[in-house]
Short mmCIF file of C-alpha atoms and ligand atoms in Angstrom, two decimals:
data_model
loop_
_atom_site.label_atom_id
_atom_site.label_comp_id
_atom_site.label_asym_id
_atom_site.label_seq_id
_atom_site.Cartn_x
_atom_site.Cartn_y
_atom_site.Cartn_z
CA UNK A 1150 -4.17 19.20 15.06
CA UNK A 1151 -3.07 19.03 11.63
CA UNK A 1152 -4.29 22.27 9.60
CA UNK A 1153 -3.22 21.24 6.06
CA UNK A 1154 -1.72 18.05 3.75
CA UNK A 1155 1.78 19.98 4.09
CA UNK A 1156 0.97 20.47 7.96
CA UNK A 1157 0.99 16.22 7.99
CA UNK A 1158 3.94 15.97 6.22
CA UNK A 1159 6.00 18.20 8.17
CA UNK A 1160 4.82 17.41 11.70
CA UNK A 1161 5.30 13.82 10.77
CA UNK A 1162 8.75 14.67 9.29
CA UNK A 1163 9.59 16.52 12.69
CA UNK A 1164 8.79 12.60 14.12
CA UNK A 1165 11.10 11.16 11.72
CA UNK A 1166 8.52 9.58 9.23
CA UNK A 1167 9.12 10.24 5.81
CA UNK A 1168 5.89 10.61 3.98
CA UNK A 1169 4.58 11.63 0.46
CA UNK A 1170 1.25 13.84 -0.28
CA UNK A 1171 -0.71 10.50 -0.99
CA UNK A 1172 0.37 9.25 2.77
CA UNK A 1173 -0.30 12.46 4.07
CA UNK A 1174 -3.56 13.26 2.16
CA UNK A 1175 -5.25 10.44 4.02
CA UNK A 1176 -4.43 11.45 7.30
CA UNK A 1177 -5.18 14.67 7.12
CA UNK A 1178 -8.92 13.41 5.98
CA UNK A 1179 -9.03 10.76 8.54
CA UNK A 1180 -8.65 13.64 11.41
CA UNK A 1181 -10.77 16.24 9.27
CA UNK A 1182 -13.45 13.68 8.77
CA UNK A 1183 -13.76 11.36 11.87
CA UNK A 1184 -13.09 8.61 9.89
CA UNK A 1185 -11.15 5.38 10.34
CA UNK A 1186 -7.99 4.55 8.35
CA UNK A 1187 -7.43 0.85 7.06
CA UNK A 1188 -3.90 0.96 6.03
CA UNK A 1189 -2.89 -2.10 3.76
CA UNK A 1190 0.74 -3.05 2.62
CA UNK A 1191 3.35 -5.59 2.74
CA UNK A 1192 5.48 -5.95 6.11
CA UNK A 1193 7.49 -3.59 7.44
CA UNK A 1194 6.75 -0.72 5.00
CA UNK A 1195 5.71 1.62 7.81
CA UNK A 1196 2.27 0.81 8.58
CA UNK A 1197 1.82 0.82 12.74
CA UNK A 1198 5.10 3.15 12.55
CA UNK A 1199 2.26 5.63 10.53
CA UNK A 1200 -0.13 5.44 13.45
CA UNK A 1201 2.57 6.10 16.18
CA UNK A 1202 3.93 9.16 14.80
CA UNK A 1203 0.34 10.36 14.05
CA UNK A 1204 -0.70 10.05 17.87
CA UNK A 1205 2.82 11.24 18.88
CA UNK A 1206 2.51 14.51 16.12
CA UNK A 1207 -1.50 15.07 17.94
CA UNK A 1208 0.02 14.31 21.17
CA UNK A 1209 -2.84 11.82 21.68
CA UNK A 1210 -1.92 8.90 24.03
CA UNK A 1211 -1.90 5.32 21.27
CA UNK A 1212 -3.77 2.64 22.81
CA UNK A 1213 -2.98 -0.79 20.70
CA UNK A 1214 -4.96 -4.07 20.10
CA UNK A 1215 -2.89 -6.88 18.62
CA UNK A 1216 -5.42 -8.68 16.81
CA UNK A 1217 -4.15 -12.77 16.37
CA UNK A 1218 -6.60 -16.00 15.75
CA UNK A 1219 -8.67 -16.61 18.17
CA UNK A 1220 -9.22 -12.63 19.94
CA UNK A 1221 -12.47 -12.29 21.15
CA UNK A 1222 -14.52 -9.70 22.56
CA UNK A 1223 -13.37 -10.61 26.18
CA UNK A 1224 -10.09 -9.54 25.00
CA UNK A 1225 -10.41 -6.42 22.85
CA UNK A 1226 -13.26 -5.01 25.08
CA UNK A 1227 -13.72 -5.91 28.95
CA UNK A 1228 -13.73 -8.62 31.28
CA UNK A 1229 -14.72 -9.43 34.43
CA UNK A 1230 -12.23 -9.86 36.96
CA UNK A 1231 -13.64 -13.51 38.48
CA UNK A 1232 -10.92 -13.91 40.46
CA UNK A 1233 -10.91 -10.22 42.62
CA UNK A 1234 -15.67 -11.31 42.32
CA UNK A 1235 -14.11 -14.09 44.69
CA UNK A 1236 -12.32 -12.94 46.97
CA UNK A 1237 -15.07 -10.29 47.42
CA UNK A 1238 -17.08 -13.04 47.92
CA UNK A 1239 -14.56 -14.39 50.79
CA UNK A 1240 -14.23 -11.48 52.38
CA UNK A 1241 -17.87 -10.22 52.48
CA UNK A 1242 -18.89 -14.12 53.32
CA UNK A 1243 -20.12 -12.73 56.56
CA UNK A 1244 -22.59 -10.48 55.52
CA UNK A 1245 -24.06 -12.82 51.95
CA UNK A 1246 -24.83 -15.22 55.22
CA UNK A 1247 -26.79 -12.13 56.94
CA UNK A 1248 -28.49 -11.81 53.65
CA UNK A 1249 -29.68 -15.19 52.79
CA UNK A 1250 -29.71 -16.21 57.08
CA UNK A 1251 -33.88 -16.93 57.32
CA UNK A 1252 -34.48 -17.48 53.74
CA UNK A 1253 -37.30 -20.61 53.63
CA UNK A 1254 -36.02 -22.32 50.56
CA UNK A 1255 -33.03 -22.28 48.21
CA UNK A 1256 -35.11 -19.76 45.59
CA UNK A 1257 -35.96 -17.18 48.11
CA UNK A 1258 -32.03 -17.33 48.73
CA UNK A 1259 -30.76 -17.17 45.52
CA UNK A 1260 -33.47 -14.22 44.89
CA UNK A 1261 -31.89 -12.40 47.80
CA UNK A 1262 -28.18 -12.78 46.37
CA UNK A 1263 -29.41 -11.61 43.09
CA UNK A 1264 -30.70 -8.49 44.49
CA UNK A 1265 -27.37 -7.55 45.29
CA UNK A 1266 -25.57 -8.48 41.96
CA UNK A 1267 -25.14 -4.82 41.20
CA UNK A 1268 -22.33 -4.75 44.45
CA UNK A 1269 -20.32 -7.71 42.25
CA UNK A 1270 -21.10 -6.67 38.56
CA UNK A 1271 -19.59 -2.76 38.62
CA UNK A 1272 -16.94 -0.99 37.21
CA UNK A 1273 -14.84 -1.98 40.37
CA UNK A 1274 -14.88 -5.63 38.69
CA UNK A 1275 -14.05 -5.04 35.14
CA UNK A 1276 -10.48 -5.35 33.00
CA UNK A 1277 -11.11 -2.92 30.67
CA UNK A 1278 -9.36 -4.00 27.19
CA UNK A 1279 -8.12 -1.78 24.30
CA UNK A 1280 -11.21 -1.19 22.92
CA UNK A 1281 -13.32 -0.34 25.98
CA UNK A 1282 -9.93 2.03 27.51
CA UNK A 1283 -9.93 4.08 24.24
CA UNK A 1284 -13.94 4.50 24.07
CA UNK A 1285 -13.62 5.59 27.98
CA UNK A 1286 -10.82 7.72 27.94
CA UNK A 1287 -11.56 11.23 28.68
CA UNK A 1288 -8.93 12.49 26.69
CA UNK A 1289 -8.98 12.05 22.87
CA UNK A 1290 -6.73 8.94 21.87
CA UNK A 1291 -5.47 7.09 19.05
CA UNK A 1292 -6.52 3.77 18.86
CA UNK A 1293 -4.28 1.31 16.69
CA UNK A 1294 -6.18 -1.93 15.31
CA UNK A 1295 -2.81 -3.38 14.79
CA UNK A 1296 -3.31 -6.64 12.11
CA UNK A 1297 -6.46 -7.32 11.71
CA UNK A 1298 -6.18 -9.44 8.95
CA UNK A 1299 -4.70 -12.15 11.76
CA UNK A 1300 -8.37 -12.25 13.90
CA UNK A 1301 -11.66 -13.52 12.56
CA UNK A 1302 -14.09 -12.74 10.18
CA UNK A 1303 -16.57 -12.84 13.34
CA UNK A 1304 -14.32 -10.20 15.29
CA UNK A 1305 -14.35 -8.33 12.32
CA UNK A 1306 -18.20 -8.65 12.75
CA UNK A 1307 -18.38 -7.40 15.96
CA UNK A 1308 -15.37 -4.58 15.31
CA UNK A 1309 -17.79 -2.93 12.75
CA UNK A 1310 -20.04 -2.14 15.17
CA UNK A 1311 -17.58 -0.60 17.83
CA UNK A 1312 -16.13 1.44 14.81
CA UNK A 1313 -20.24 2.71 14.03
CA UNK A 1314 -21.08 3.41 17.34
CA UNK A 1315 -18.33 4.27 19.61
CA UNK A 1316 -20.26 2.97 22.51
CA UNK A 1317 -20.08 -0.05 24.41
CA UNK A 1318 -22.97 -1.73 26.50
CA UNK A 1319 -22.21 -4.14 29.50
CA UNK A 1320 -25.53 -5.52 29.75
CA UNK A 1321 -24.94 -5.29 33.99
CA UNK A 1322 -24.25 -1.55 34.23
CA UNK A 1323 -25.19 0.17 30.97
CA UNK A 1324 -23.77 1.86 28.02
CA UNK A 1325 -20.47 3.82 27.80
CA UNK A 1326 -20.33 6.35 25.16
CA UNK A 1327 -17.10 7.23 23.79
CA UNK A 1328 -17.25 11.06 24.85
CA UNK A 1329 -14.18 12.05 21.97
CA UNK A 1330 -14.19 9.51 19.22
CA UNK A 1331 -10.41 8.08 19.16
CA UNK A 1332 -8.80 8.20 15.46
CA UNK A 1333 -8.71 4.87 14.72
CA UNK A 1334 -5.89 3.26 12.81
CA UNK A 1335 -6.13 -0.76 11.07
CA UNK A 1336 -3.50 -2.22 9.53
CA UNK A 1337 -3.48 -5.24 7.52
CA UNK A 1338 -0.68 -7.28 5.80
CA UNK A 1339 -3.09 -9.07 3.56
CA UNK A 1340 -3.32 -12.41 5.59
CA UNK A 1341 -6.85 -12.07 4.39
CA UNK A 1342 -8.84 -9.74 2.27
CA UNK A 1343 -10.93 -7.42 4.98
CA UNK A 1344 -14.80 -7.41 3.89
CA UNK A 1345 -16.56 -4.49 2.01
CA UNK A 1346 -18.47 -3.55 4.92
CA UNK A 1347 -15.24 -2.87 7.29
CA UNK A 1348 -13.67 -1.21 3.72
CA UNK A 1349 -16.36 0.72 3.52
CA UNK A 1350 -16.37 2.50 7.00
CA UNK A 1351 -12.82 3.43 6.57
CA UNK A 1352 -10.35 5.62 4.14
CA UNK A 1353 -8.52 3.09 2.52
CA UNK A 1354 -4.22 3.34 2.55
CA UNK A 1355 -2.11 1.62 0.24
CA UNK A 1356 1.65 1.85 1.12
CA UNK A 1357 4.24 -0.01 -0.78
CA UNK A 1358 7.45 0.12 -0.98
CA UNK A 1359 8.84 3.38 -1.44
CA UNK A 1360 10.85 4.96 -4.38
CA UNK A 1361 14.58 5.61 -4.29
CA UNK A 1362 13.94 8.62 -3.42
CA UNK A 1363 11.97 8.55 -0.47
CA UNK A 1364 13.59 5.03 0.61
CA UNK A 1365 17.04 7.75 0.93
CA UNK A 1366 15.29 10.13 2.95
CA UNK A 1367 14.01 7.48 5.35
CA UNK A 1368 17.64 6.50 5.66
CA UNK A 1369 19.14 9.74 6.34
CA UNK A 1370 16.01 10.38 8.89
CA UNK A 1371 16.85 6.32 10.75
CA UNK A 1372 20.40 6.45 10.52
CA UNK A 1373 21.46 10.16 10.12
CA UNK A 1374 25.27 9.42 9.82
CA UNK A 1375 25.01 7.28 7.01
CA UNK A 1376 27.89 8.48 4.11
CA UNK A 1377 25.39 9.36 1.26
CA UNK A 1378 27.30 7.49 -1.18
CA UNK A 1379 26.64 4.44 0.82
CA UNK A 1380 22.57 5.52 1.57
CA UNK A 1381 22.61 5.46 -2.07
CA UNK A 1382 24.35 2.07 -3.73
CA UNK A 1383 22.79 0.66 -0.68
CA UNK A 1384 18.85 1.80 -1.65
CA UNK A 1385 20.02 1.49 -5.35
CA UNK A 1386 20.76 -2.37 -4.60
CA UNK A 1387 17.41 -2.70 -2.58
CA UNK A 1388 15.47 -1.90 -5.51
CA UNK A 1389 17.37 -4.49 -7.70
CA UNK A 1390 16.61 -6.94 -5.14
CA UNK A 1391 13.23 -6.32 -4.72
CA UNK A 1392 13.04 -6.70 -8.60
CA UNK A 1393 13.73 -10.65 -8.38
CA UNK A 1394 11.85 -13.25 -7.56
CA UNK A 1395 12.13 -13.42 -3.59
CA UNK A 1396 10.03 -15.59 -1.10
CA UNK A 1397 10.13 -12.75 0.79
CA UNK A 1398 11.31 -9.49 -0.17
CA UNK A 1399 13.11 -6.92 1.95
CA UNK A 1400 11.29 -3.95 2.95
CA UNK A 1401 11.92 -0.60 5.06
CA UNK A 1402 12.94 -2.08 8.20
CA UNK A 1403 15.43 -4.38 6.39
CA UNK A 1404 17.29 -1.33 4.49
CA UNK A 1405 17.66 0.07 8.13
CA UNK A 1406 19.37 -2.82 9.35
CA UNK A 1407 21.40 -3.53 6.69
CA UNK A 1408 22.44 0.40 6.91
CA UNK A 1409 23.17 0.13 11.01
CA UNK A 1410 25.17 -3.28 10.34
CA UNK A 1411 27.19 -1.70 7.74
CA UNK A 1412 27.81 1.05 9.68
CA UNK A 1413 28.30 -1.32 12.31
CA UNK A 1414 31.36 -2.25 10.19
CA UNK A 1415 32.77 1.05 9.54
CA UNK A 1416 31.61 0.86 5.76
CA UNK A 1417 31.63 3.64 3.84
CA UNK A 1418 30.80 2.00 0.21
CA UNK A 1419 29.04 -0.60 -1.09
CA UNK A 1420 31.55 -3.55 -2.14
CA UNK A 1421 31.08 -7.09 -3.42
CA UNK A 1422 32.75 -8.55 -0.04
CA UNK A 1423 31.21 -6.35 2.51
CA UNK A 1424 27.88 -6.44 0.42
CA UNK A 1425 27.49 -10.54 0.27
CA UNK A 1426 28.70 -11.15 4.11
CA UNK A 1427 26.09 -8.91 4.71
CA UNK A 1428 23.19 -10.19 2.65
CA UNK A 1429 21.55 -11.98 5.75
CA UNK A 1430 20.16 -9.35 7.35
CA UNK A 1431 18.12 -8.45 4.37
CA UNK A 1432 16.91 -11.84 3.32
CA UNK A 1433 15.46 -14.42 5.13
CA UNK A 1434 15.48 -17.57 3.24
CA UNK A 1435 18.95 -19.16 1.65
CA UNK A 1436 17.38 -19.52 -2.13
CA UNK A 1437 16.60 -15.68 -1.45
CA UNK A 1438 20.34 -15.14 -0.70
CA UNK A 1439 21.45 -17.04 -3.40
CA UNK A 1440 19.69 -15.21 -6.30
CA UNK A 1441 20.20 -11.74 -4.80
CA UNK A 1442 23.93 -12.97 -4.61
CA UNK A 1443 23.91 -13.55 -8.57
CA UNK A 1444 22.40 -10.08 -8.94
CA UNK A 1445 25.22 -8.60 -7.19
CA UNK A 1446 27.74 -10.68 -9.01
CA UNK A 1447 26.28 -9.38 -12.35
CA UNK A 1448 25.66 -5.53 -11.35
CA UNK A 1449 29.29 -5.82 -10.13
CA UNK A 1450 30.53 -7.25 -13.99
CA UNK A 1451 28.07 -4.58 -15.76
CA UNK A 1452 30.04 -2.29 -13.78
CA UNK A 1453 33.69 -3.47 -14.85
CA UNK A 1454 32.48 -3.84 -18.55
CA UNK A 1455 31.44 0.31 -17.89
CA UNK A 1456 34.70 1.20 -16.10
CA UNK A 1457 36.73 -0.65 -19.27
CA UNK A 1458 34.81 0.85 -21.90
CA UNK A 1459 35.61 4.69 -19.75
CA UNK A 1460 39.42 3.65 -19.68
CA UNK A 1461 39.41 2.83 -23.44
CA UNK A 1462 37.58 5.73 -24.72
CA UNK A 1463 38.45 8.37 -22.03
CA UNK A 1464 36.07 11.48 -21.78
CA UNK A 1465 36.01 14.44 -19.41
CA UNK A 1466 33.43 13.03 -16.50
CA UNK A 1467 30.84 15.41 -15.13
CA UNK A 1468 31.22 15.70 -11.04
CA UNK A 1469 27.66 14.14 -10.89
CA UNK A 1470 29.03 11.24 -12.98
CA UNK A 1471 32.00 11.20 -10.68
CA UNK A 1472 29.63 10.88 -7.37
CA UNK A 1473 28.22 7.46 -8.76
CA UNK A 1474 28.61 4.61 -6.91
CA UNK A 1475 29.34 1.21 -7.73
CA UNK A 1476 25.96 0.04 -8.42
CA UNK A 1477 24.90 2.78 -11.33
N1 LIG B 1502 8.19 6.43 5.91
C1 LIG B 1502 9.00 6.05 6.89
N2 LIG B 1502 9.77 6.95 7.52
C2 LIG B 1502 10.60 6.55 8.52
N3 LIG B 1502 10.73 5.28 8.96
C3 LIG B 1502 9.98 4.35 8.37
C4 LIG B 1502 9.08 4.69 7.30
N4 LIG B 1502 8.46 3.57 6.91
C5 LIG B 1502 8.95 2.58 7.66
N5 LIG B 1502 9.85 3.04 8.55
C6 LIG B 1502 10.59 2.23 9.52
O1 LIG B 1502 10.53 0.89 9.09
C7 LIG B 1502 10.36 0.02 10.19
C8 LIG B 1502 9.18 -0.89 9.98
O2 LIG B 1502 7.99 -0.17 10.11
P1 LIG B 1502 6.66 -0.83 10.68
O3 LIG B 1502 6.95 -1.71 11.82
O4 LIG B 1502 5.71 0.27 10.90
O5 LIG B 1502 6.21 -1.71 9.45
P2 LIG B 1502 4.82 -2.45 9.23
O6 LIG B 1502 4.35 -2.05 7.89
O7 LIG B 1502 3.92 -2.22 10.38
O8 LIG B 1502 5.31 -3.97 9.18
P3 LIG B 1502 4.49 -5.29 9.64
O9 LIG B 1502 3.46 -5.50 8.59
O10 LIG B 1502 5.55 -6.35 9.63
O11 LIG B 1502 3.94 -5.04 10.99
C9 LIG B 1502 10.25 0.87 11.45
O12 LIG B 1502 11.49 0.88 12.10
C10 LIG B 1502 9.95 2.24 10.90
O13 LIG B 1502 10.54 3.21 11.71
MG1 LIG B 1503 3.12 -3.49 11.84
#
């Protein structure tokens, strides 16, 4: 249980997630207020990494639907298990034969098979899905709505309703009420805009990329033997990158890797060589390396023009000034 905004961002720290008071703010209201959390960004900022430190900090169990095109109710909620119905069926032949032995016609028959639907339709017979496990669980969960922007505006529909209720109904067998609502986490990369109504029901989260700042600590928490000179040219350089015009700009995840690859390589600063061999595992597309590569090219000529002007005018440099790296 979190007990205040500070609370958040320390047990979340404890998990290794970085947060701000913004972040934290909105969880903190999501658990004090029952309410859902529809957390928007682009990728790999830290979105379903939010909800699995939150259920990991309330030491609730995270149960996940993966929402794609095409997920239906069968899916997310329950199913019936046709196969296991038939092989009841096989087994119990015997005794359906008893049942329907003297019937006079085919309708008295099928009358007598329906009275015993009940033994085929129970809970011994259903799959339950995400949606139906965290609704029945006895023990408070965390249920993680993971892209929802990737299913339908008719499953969005029909998720409304789950998230107003809590309760299911299975039409053979009744309604199951959720008897501790699960915090419920959504997270959405903007595929598609989510509708008012779905906005509406939850406490909406923006997170974007973070600033240098932060982006350093999340480094030091992901790869805790980084050199800090190299956390920071490395984050420094992120930022210019993100600055150009990308098809697909690096995020979180990608300053991680490029950190554990250059690590990988026993770097301990940020150079021209080791920084453009690298460049792949931050971008994705070749026109994305090639203008990031210019951007390095010039940051590293900026920085020449600096060092020349400091060797022609010489002037007693502060140790801070000292610390910078090559990309300042
Ligand atoms: N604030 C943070 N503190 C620590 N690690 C973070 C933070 N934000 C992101 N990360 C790390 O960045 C990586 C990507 O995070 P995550 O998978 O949650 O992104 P996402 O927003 O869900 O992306 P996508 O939209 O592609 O699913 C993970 O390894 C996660 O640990
Ligand atoms: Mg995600």
């Amino acid at each position: 249980m979190f007990d205040s905004v500070e609370n958040v961002i320390k047990q979340l720290g404890e998990q290794g997630y970085i947060c701000d008071k913004r972040i934290a703010t909105v969880v903190f209201l999501a658990q004090q207020l029952d309410k859902p959390v529809l957390v928007e960004g682009p990728a790999g900022v830290g979105k379903t990494e939010l909800a699995k430190v939150v259920s990991q900090a309330l030491g609730r169990e995270m149960i996940r639907l993966q929402c794609y095109e095409g997920l239906d109710e069968a899916k997310a909620l329950y199913e019936w298990e046709y196969s296991k119905q038939l092989l009841y069926t096989q087994i119990l032949k015997d005794k359906v034969s008893e049942t329907i032995g003297d019937s006079q016609s085919l309708t008295e028959a099928a009358e007598r098979v329906g009275q015993e639907d009940s033994v085929f339709f129970s809970n011994r017979f259903i799959v339950p899905r995400p949606l139906m496990q965290a609704i029945s669980s006895p023990k408070p969960t965390l249920l993680l709505i993971d892209e929802v922007d990737k299913s339908d505006p008719e499953f969005e529909a029909f998720l409304l309703e789950i998230l107003s209720d809590f309760q299911v109904t299975i039409p053979e067998i009744g309604t199951i009420q959720a008897q501790t609502q699960p915090l419920v986490f959504l997270t959405s990369n903007d595929a598609r805009e989510m509708s008012d109504a779905l906005k509406r029901r939850c406490l909406h989260l923006w997170i974007d990329y973070p600033n240098e700042e932060l982006e350093v600590k999340i480094l030091d928490s992901k790869v805790p033997n980084i050199a800090d000179q190299l956390a920071e040219d490395l984050v420094s350089l992120m930022h210019k990158i993100r600055d150009l015009d990308l098809k697909k700009a690096p995020s979180i995840s990608e300053t991680l890797d490029w950190a554990r690859s250059l690590m990988a390589l026993n770097a301990e600063s940020l150079d021209e060589a080791i920084a453009s061999d690298t460049l792949n595992v931050i971008l994705k597309y070749e026109g994305d390396v090639a203008k990031a590569q210019n951007e390095l090219s010039k940051m590293l000529e900026q920085r020449a023009a600096a060092k020349k002007t400091e060797v022609e005018t010489p002037e007693p440099a502060s140790p801070a000034e000292k610390k910078k790296g090559i990309l300042h």
